[in-house]
Amino acid sequence: MVALREEGKIATIGLSAVSLDIVRRASSAGIACVQNAYSLVDREFEDVFRFCAETNLAWVPFFPLGGAVRGMPKVTEQPEVIAVADRLGATPSQVGLAWLLKQSENTLLIPGTSSVAHLEENCAAGSVTLDEDAMRELDAIKVGQGAIC
Ligand SMILES: NC(=O)c1ccc[n+]([C@@H]2O[C@H](COP(=O)([O-])OP(=O)(O)OC[C@H]3O[C@@H](n4cnc5c(N)ncnc54)[C@H](OP(=O)(O)O)[C@@H]3O)[C@@H](O)[C@H]2O)c1
């Protein structure tokens, strides 16, 4: 990949679904971003997220709402998320996305949707402010460990 970048065939290198060890080993090559599964219901890659935040690597959590795959836990269905959304006058999806944005300034969101209404709702998540009480309630959610890498 480094050779392809030097030849000008690719602009940058991104990693996906990787362990902390792999990110550490690859970072000396100049990595642009890391895309791992991460959300309020799946924090298996907390260590990778923290490394990216500390080293200013762009962090692109995939499945930010828990994923579109049937059977996986959904951020928007968690009682704590629904309660916070009701209290703040936001939607559950916006609360889940705002929580991700609040984790670090280098977080880039890529929620998927088949609905224009959801797209507009999700784009407005950046204007939702989560207070300390909300963060405490959300951080207490029991999370899964890597439903999918
Ligand atoms: N790098 C990788 O290995 C990898 C693996 C998986 C996914 N990805 C990427 O990650 C991104 C997101 O993946 P994803 O779409 O599967 O997961 P997601 O963004 O976590 O969840 C999408 C699901 O959330 C629902 N949703 C979206 N907005 C909503 C809203 N406002 N209210 C209620 N429900 C809402 C969608 O339903 P509706 O359609 O009804 O809105 C859909 O079922 C995609 O770009 C995908 O390509 C990358």
Short mmCIF file of C-alpha atoms and ligand atoms in Angstrom, two decimals:
data_model
loop_
_atom_site.label_atom_id
_atom_site.label_comp_id
_atom_site.label_asym_id
_atom_site.label_seq_id
_atom_site.Cartn_x
_atom_site.Cartn_y
_atom_site.Cartn_z
CA MET A 1 0.00 0.00 0.00
CA VAL A 2 2.89 2.35 0.78
CA ALA A 3 4.40 1.59 -2.64
CA LEU A 4 1.07 2.35 -4.32
CA ARG A 5 0.89 5.65 -2.44
CA GLU A 6 4.43 6.57 -3.46
CA GLU A 7 3.53 5.82 -7.09
CA GLY A 8 0.56 8.19 -6.75
CA LYS A 9 -1.95 5.42 -7.41
CA ILE A 10 -3.69 5.96 -4.07
CA ALA A 11 -3.88 9.14 -2.00
CA THR A 12 -3.91 7.74 1.53
CA ILE A 13 -4.14 4.50 3.47
CA GLY A 14 -7.01 3.59 5.77
CA LEU A 15 -7.42 0.53 7.96
CA SER A 16 -10.64 -1.30 8.84
CA ALA A 17 -11.61 -3.96 11.37
CA VAL A 18 -8.16 -3.99 12.94
CA SER A 19 -6.71 -4.64 16.39
CA LEU A 20 -4.69 -2.12 18.36
CA ASP A 21 -1.54 -4.09 17.62
CA ILE A 22 -2.12 -3.76 13.87
CA VAL A 23 -2.85 -0.03 14.11
CA ARG A 24 0.29 0.52 16.17
CA ARG A 25 2.44 -1.42 13.70
CA ALA A 26 0.92 0.31 10.67
CA SER A 27 0.94 3.85 12.05
CA SER A 28 4.62 4.40 11.19
CA ALA A 29 3.61 4.03 7.52
CA GLY A 30 1.33 7.09 7.78
CA ILE A 31 -2.29 6.03 8.18
CA ALA A 32 -5.15 8.43 7.37
CA CYS A 33 -7.98 6.78 9.27
CA VAL A 34 -9.24 3.69 11.07
CA GLN A 35 -12.74 2.27 10.54
CA ASN A 36 -13.85 -0.25 13.19
CA ALA A 37 -17.24 -1.25 14.60
CA TYR A 38 -18.03 1.07 17.51
CA SER A 39 -21.20 2.42 19.04
CA LEU A 40 -23.14 2.71 22.27
CA VAL A 41 -23.91 -1.01 22.00
CA ASP A 42 -20.48 -2.26 20.92
CA ARG A 43 -17.31 -0.93 22.50
CA GLU A 44 -15.02 -3.85 21.84
CA PHE A 45 -12.53 -1.55 20.12
CA GLU A 46 -12.33 1.04 22.90
CA ASP A 47 -8.53 0.59 22.94
CA VAL A 48 -8.25 1.32 19.19
CA PHE A 49 -10.56 4.32 19.57
CA ARG A 50 -8.41 5.73 22.39
CA PHE A 51 -5.19 5.23 20.42
CA CYS A 52 -6.71 7.12 17.46
CA ALA A 53 -7.87 9.96 19.71
CA GLU A 54 -4.44 10.22 21.36
CA THR A 55 -2.49 10.12 18.09
CA ASN A 56 -4.94 12.30 16.10
CA LEU A 57 -5.89 9.57 13.65
CA ALA A 58 -9.34 9.96 12.07
CA TRP A 59 -11.76 7.52 13.70
CA VAL A 60 -14.66 6.30 11.53
CA PRO A 61 -16.93 4.06 13.62
CA PHE A 62 -18.86 1.67 11.41
CA PHE A 63 -22.25 0.34 12.55
CA PRO A 64 -22.62 3.60 14.55
CA LEU A 65 -26.26 2.74 15.26
CA GLY A 66 -25.58 -0.94 15.84
CA GLY A 67 -25.78 -1.94 12.17
CA ALA A 68 -28.55 -2.68 9.71
CA VAL A 69 -28.10 -6.42 10.19
CA ARG A 70 -31.09 -8.18 11.78
CA GLY A 71 -30.40 -9.66 15.21
CA MET A 72 -27.71 -7.15 16.22
CA PRO A 73 -28.50 -4.82 19.16
CA LYS A 74 -29.77 -1.42 18.00
CA VAL A 75 -28.70 1.84 19.60
CA THR A 76 -32.14 3.34 18.95
CA GLU A 77 -33.87 0.55 20.90
CA GLN A 78 -31.92 0.94 24.16
CA PRO A 79 -34.22 2.20 26.98
CA GLU A 80 -31.48 4.57 28.26
CA VAL A 81 -31.11 6.12 24.79
CA ILE A 82 -34.86 6.56 24.41
CA ALA A 83 -35.11 8.14 27.88
CA VAL A 84 -32.30 10.63 27.17
CA ALA A 85 -33.81 11.47 23.77
CA ASP A 86 -37.21 12.16 25.34
CA ARG A 87 -35.65 14.39 27.99
CA LEU A 88 -33.55 16.39 25.51
CA GLY A 89 -36.21 16.66 22.80
CA ALA A 90 -34.03 14.71 20.35
CA THR A 91 -34.47 11.35 18.63
CA PRO A 92 -32.76 8.12 19.80
CA SER A 93 -30.64 8.04 16.66
CA GLN A 94 -29.44 11.61 17.26
CA VAL A 95 -28.53 10.74 20.85
CA GLY A 96 -26.51 7.70 19.71
CA LEU A 97 -24.67 9.75 17.09
CA ALA A 98 -24.14 12.74 19.42
CA TRP A 99 -22.58 10.34 21.95
CA LEU A 100 -20.10 9.19 19.29
CA LEU A 101 -19.26 12.78 18.33
CA LYS A 102 -18.69 13.65 21.98
CA GLN A 103 -16.09 10.88 22.35
CA SER A 104 -13.43 12.76 20.37
CA GLU A 105 -12.95 15.55 17.84
CA ASN A 106 -11.45 13.15 15.30
CA THR A 107 -14.67 11.09 14.96
CA LEU A 108 -16.30 11.01 11.50
CA LEU A 109 -19.84 9.57 11.28
CA ILE A 110 -21.11 7.25 8.55
CA PRO A 111 -24.60 6.13 9.62
CA GLY A 112 -26.41 4.22 6.91
CA THR A 113 -30.07 4.74 6.03
CA SER A 114 -32.60 4.01 3.32
CA SER A 115 -34.75 6.97 4.36
CA VAL A 116 -34.40 10.69 3.55
CA ALA A 117 -36.17 11.56 6.82
CA HIS A 118 -33.60 9.53 8.78
CA LEU A 119 -30.76 11.10 6.79
CA GLU A 120 -31.97 14.60 7.72
CA GLU A 121 -32.47 13.55 11.33
CA ASN A 122 -28.98 12.06 11.49
CA CYS A 123 -27.35 15.11 9.93
CA ALA A 124 -28.90 17.23 12.70
CA ALA A 125 -27.25 15.07 15.40
CA GLY A 126 -24.32 17.50 15.48
CA SER A 127 -26.52 20.12 17.12
CA VAL A 128 -27.62 17.83 19.96
CA THR A 129 -25.80 18.61 23.20
CA LEU A 130 -25.48 15.81 25.73
CA ASP A 131 -25.20 17.04 29.31
CA GLU A 132 -23.32 15.26 32.11
CA ASP A 133 -26.43 13.39 33.29
CA ALA A 134 -27.07 12.14 29.77
CA MET A 135 -23.46 10.98 29.36
CA ARG A 136 -23.60 9.15 32.69
CA GLU A 137 -26.80 7.34 31.70
CA LEU A 138 -25.47 6.45 28.26
CA ASP A 139 -22.06 5.33 29.49
CA ALA A 140 -23.82 2.90 31.84
CA ILE A 141 -25.40 0.96 28.97
CA LYS A 142 -24.33 -2.68 29.04
CA VAL A 143 -22.48 -3.18 25.80
CA GLY A 144 -21.81 -6.17 23.63
CA GLN A 145 -18.37 -7.34 22.67
CA GLY A 146 -17.90 -7.41 18.95
CA ALA A 147 -21.05 -8.79 17.35
CA ILE A 148 -19.04 -8.41 14.16
CA CYS A 149 -15.42 -7.41 13.65
N1 LIG B 1 -15.49 -1.29 7.18
C1 LIG B 1 -16.33 -2.28 7.33
O1 LIG B 1 -15.93 -3.45 7.43
C2 LIG B 1 -17.80 -2.02 7.44
C3 LIG B 1 -18.66 -3.02 7.89
C4 LIG B 1 -20.00 -2.72 8.00
C5 LIG B 1 -20.49 -1.46 7.67
N2 LIG B 1 -19.63 -0.52 7.21
C6 LIG B 1 -20.13 0.81 6.85
O2 LIG B 1 -20.70 1.43 7.98
C7 LIG B 1 -21.74 2.30 7.57
C8 LIG B 1 -22.97 2.08 8.41
O3 LIG B 1 -23.36 0.73 8.38
P1 LIG B 1 -24.87 0.29 8.54
O4 LIG B 1 -25.74 1.17 7.73
O5 LIG B 1 -24.93 -1.17 8.32
O6 LIG B 1 -25.13 0.48 10.10
P2 LIG B 1 -25.72 1.68 11.02
O7 LIG B 1 -25.48 2.99 10.39
O8 LIG B 1 -25.24 1.43 12.40
O9 LIG B 1 -27.28 1.33 11.05
C9 LIG B 1 -28.12 1.46 9.97
C10 LIG B 1 -29.50 1.06 10.48
O10 LIG B 1 -29.99 2.09 11.32
C11 LIG B 1 -31.23 2.52 10.83
N3 LIG B 1 -31.31 3.98 10.99
C12 LIG B 1 -30.55 4.92 10.38
N4 LIG B 1 -30.93 6.14 10.76
C13 LIG B 1 -31.98 5.96 11.63
C14 LIG B 1 -32.81 6.85 12.35
N5 LIG B 1 -32.64 8.18 12.27
N6 LIG B 1 -33.78 6.33 13.16
C15 LIG B 1 -33.95 4.99 13.26
N7 LIG B 1 -33.20 4.09 12.59
C16 LIG B 1 -32.20 4.59 11.78
C17 LIG B 1 -31.29 2.14 9.39
O11 LIG B 1 -32.62 1.92 9.02
P3 LIG B 1 -33.32 2.86 7.87
O12 LIG B 1 -32.77 2.41 6.56
O13 LIG B 1 -34.76 2.55 8.07
O14 LIG B 1 -32.98 4.28 8.20
C18 LIG B 1 -30.48 0.86 9.36
O15 LIG B 1 -31.29 -0.26 9.69
C19 LIG B 1 -21.96 2.05 6.08
O16 LIG B 1 -21.33 3.10 5.38
C20 LIG B 1 -21.25 0.74 5.84
O17 LIG B 1 -20.71 0.65 4.54
C21 LIG B 1 -18.29 -0.76 7.12
#
